[in-house]
mmCIF file of C-alpha atoms in Angstrom:
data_model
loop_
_atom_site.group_PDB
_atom_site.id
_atom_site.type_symbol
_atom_site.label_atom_id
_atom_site.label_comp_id
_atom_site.label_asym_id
_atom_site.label_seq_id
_atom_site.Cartn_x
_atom_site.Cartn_y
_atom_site.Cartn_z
ATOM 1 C CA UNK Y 62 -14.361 -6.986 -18.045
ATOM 2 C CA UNK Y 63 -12.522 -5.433 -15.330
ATOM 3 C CA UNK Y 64 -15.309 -4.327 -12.845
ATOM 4 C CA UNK Y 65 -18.318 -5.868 -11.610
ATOM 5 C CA UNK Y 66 -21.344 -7.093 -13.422
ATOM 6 C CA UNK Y 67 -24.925 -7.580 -12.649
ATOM 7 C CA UNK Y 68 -27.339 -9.236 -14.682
ATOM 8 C CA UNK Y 69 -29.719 -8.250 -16.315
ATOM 9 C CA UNK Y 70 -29.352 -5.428 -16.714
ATOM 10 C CA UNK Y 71 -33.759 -4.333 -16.333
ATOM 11 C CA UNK Y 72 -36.184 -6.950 -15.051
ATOM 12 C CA UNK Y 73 -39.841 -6.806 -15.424
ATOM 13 C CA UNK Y 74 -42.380 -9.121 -13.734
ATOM 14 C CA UNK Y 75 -45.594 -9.928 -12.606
ATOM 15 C CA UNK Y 76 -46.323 -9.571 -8.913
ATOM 16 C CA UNK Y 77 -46.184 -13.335 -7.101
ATOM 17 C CA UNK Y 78 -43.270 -14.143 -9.525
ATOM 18 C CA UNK Y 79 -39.840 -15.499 -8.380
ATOM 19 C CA UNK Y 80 -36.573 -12.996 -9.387
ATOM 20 C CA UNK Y 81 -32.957 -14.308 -9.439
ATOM 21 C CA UNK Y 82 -30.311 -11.532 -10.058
ATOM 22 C CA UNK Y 83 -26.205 -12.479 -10.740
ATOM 23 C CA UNK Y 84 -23.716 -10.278 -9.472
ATOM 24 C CA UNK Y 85 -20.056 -11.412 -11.151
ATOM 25 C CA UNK Y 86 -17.549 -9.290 -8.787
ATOM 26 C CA UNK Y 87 -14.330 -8.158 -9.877
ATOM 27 C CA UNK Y 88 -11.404 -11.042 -10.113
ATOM 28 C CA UNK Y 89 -10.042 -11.653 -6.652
ATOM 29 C CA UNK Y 90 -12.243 -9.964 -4.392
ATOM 30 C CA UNK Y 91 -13.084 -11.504 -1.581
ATOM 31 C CA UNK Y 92 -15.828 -9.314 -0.340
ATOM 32 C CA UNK Y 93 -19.356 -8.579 -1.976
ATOM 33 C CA UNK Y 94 -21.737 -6.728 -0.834
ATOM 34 C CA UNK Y 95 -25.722 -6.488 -1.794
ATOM 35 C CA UNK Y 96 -27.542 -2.879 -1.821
ATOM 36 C CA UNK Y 97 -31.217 -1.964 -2.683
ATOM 37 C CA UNK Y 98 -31.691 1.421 -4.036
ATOM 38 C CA UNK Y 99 -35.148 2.874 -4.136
ATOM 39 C CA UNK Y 100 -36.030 5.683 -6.336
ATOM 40 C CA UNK Y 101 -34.151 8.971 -5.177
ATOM 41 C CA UNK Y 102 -33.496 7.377 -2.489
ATOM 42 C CA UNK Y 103 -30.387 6.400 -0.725
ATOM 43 C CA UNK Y 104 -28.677 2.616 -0.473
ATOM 44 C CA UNK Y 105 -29.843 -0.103 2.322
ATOM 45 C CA UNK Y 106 -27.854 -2.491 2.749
ATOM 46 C CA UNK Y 107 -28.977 -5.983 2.291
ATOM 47 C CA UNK Y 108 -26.095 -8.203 2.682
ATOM 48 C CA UNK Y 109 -22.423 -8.993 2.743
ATOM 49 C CA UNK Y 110 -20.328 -12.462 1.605
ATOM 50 C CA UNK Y 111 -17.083 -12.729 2.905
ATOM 51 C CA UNK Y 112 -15.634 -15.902 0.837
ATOM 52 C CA UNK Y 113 -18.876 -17.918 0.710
ATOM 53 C CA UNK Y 114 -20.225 -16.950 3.850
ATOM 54 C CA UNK Y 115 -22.298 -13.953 5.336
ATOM 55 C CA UNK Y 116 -21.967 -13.211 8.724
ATOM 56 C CA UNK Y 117 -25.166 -11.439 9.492
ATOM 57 C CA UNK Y 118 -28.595 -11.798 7.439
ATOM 58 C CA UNK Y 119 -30.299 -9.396 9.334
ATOM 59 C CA UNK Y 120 -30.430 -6.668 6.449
ATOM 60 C CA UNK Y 121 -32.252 -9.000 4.203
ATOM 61 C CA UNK Y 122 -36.015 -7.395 4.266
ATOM 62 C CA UNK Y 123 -37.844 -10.614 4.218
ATOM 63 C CA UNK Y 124 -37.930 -14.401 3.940
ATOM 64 C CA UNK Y 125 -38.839 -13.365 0.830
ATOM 65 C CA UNK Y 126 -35.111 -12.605 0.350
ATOM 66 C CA UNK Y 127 -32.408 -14.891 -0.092
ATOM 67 C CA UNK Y 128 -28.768 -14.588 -1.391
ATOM 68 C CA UNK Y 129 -26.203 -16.705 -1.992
ATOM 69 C CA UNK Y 130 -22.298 -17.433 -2.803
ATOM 70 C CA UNK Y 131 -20.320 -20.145 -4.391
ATOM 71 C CA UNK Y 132 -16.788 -20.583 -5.481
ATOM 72 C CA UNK Y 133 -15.654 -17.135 -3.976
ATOM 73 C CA UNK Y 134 -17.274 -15.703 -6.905
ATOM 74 C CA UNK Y 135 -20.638 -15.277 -8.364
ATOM 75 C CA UNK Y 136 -23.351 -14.269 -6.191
ATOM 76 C CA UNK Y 137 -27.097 -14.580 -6.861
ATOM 77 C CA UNK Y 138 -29.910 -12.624 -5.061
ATOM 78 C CA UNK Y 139 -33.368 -14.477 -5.173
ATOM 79 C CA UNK Y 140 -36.677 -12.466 -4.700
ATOM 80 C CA UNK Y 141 -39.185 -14.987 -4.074
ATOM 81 C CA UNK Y 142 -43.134 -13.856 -4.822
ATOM 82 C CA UNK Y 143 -42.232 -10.424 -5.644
ATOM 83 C CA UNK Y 144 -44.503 -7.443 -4.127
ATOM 84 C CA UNK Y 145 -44.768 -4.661 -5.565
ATOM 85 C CA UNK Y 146 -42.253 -3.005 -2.481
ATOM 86 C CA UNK Y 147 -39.473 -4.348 -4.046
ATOM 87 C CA UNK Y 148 -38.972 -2.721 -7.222
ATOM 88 C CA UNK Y 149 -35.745 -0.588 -7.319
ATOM 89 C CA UNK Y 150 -32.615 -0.798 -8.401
ATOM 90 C CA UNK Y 151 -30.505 -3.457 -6.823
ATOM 91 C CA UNK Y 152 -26.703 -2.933 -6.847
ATOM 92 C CA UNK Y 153 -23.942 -5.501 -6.136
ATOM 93 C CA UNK Y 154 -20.692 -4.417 -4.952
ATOM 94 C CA UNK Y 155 -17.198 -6.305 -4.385
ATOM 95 C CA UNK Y 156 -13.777 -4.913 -2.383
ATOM 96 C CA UNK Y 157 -10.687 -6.649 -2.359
ATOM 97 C CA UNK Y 158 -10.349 -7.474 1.303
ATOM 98 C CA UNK Y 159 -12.725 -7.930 4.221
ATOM 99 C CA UNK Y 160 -14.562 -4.351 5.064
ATOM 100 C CA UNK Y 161 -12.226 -4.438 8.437
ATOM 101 C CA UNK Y 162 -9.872 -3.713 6.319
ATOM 102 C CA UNK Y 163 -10.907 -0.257 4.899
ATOM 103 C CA UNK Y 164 -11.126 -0.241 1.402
ATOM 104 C CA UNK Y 165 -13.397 1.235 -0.916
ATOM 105 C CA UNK Y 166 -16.423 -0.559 -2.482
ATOM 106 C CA UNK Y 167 -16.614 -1.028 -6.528
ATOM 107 C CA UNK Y 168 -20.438 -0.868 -7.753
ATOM 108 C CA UNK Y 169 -21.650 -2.756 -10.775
ATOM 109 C CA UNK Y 170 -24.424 -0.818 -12.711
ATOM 110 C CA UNK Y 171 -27.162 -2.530 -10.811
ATOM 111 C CA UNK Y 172 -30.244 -4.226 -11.755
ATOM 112 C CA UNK Y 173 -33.706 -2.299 -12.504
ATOM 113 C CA UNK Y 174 -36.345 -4.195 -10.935
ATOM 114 C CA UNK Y 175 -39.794 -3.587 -12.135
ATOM 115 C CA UNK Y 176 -42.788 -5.606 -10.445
ATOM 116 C CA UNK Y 177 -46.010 -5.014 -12.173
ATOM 117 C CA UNK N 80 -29.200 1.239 14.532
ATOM 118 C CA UNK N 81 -26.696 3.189 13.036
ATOM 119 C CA UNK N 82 -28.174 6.181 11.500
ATOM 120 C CA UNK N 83 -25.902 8.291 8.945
ATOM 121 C CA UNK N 84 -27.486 11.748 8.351
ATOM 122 C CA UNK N 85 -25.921 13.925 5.277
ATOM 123 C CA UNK N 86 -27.114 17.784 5.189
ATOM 124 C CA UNK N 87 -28.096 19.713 2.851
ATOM 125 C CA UNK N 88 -29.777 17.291 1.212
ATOM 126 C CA UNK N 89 -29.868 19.444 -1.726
ATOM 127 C CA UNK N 90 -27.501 21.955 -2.970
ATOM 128 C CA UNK N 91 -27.793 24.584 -5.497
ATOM 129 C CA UNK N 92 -24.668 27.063 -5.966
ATOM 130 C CA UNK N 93 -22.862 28.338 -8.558
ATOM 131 C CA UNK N 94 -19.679 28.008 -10.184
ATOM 132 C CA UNK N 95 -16.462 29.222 -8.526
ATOM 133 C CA UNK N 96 -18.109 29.350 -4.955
ATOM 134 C CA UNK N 97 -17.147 26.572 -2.100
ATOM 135 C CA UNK N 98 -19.477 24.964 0.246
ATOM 136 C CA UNK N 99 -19.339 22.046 2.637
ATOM 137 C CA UNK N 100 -21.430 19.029 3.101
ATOM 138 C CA UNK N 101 -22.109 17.207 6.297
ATOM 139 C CA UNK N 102 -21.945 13.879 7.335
ATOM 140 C CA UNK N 103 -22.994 13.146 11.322
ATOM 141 C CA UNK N 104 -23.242 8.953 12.315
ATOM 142 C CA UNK N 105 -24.651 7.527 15.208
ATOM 143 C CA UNK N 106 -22.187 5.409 16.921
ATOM 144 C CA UNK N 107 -18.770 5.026 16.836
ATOM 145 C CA UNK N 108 -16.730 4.342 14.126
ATOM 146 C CA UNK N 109 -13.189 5.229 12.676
ATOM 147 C CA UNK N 110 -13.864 5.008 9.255
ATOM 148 C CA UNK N 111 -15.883 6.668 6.648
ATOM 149 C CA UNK N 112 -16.675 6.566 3.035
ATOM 150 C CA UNK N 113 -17.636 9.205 0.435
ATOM 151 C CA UNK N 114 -18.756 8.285 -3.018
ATOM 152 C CA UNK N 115 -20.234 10.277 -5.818
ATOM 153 C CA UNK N 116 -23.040 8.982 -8.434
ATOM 154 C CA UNK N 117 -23.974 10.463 -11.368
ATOM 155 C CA UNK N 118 -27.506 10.641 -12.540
ATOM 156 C CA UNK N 119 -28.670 6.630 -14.015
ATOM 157 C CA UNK N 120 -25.109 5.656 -13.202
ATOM 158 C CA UNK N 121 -23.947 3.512 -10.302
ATOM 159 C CA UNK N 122 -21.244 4.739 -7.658
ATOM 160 C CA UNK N 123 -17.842 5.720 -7.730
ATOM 161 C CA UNK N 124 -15.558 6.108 -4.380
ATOM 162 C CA UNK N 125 -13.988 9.448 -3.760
ATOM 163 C CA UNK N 126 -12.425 9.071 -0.409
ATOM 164 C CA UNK N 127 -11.941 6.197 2.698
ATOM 165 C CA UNK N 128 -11.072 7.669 5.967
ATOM 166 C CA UNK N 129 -9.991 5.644 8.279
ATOM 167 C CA UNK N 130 -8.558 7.203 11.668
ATOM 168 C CA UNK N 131 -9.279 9.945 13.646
ATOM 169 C CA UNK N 132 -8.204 13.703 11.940
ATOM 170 C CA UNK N 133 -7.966 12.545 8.366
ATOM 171 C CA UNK N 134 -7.671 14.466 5.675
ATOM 172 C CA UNK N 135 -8.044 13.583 2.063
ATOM 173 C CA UNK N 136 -8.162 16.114 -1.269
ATOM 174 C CA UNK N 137 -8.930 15.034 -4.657
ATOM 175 C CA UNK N 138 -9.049 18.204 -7.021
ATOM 176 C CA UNK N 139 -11.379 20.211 -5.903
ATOM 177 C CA UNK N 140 -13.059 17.811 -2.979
ATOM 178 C CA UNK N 141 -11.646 17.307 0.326
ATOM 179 C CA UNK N 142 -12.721 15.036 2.664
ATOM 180 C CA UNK N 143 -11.660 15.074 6.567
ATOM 181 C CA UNK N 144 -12.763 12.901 9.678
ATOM 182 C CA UNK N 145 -13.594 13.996 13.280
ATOM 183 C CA UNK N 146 -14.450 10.486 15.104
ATOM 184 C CA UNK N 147 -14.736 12.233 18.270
ATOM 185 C CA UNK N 148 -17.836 14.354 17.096
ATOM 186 C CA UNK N 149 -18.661 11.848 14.735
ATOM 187 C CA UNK N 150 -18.463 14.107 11.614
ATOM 188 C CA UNK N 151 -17.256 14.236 8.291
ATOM 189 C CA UNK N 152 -17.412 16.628 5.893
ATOM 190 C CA UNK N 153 -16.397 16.999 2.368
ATOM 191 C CA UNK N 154 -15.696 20.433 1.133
ATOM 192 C CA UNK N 155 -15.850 21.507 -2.534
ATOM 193 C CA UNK N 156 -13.940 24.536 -3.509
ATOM 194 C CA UNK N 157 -14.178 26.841 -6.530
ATOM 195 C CA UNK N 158 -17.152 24.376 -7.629
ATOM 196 C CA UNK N 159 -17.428 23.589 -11.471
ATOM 197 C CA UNK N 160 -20.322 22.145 -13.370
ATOM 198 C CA UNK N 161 -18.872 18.552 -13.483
ATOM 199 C CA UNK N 162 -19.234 18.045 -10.145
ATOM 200 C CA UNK N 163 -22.881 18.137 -10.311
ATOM 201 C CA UNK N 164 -24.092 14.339 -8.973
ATOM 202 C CA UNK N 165 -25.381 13.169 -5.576
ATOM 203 C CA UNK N 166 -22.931 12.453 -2.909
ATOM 204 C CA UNK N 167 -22.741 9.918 -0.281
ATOM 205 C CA UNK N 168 -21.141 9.242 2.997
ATOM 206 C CA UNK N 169 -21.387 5.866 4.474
ATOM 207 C CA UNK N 170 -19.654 3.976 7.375
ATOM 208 C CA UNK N 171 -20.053 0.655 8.725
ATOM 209 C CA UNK N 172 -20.886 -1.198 11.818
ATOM 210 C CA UNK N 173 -18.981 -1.954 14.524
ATOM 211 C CA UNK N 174 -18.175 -5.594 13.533
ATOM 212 C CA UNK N 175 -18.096 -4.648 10.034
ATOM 213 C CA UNK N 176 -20.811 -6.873 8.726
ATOM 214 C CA UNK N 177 -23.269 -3.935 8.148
ATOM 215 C CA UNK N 178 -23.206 -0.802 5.934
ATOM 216 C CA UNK N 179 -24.681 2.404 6.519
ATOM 217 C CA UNK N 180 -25.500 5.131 3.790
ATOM 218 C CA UNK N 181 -26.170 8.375 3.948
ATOM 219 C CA UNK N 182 -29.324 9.755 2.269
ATOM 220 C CA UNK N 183 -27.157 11.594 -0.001
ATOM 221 C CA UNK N 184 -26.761 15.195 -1.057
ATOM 222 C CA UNK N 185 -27.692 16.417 -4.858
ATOM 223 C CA UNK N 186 -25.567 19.236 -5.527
ATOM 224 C CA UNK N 187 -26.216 21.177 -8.861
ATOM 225 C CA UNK N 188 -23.793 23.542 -9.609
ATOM 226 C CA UNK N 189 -24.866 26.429 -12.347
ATOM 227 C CA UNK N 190 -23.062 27.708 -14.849
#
């Protein structure tokens, strides 16, 4: 497909498990970007991959959190013993160029996170 | 921290009327982002603003971007009922590793 995908799509798990989630961004982008989206609420920013790398881990919530980037591609966001705090809706982002740039982000539909 | 504050937070008006929504940030920036989401759906971009004074229109939306006050605003004229969704601004930090968004405004616009 042409735009970016997260997967899956809904996640439900017991509290203490451990939660990977895949964002594919679209072909060629270079930047990706994580977002957490709580009920009604608004986005906070998690994390951004330039290439491989991200330049400030700061947004992550918890050492709980970890995210990752390989090949310029794929990115996977790891929840490790998931609380009950992080369920929302988790979306993944990509733009073309580094943010310095100015360009707009494209969202993939996200993933529903459910911890019971 | 940055702080991005959108007002009203809610909006209720009716079809054919205008009104504007407001965007204030906390530190200095020349850029700014609007995007639209519609309910269960993810987000789309509307406008990027990037300097000092612009102004961008869309249909009915228009965006503009005073980086001396540190406001944005995004005007909707003669609103229609498809343009009911919640609407976010964002910027981002000064080095550009950080992203800031708005708590976003629901408008409803009746029939």
């Amino acid at each position: 497909g042409a735009g970016v995908s997260q997967s899956p799509s809904n996640k439900v798990t017991e509290k203490g498990k451990d939660v990977e989630l895949r964002c594919d961004p679209i072909s060629g982008h270079t930047a990706l970007y994580w977002y957490r989206q709580s009920l009604g609420q608004g986005l906070e920013f998690l994390i951004y991959f330039q290439g491989n790398s991200a330049p400030d881990k700061s947004g992550l919530p918890s050492d709980r959190f970890s995210a990752e980037r390989t090949g310029g591609s794929v990115s996977t966001l790891t929840i490790q013993r998931t609380q009950q705090e992080d369920s929302a809706v988790y979306l993944c982002a990509s733009s073309l160029q580094a943010p310095r740039v100015g360009q707009p982000q494209h969202f993939g539909d996200g993933t529903r996170l459910s911890i019971l | 921290e940055l702080k991005v504050e959108q007002n009203p937070l809610f909006l209720s008006m009716q079809e054919g009327k205008n009104y504007t929504i407001y965007c204030n940030y906390s530190t200095t920036s020349d850029r700014l982002y609007w995007y639209r989401q519609d309910p269960g759906k993810s987000l789309e971009s509307l406008f990027v603003l990037l300097s000092n004074g612009a102004v961008k229109q869309e249909g009915r939306l228009m965006a503009s971007l005073d980086t001396k006050a540190r406001l944005s605003t995004l005007h909707i004229t003669a609103a229609v009922h498809d343009l009911s969704a919640t609407y976010f601004c964002a910027v981002d930090s000064y080095n550009f590793n950080k992203f800031y968004f708005g708590s976003g405004t629901k408008l409803n616009v009746k029939p």
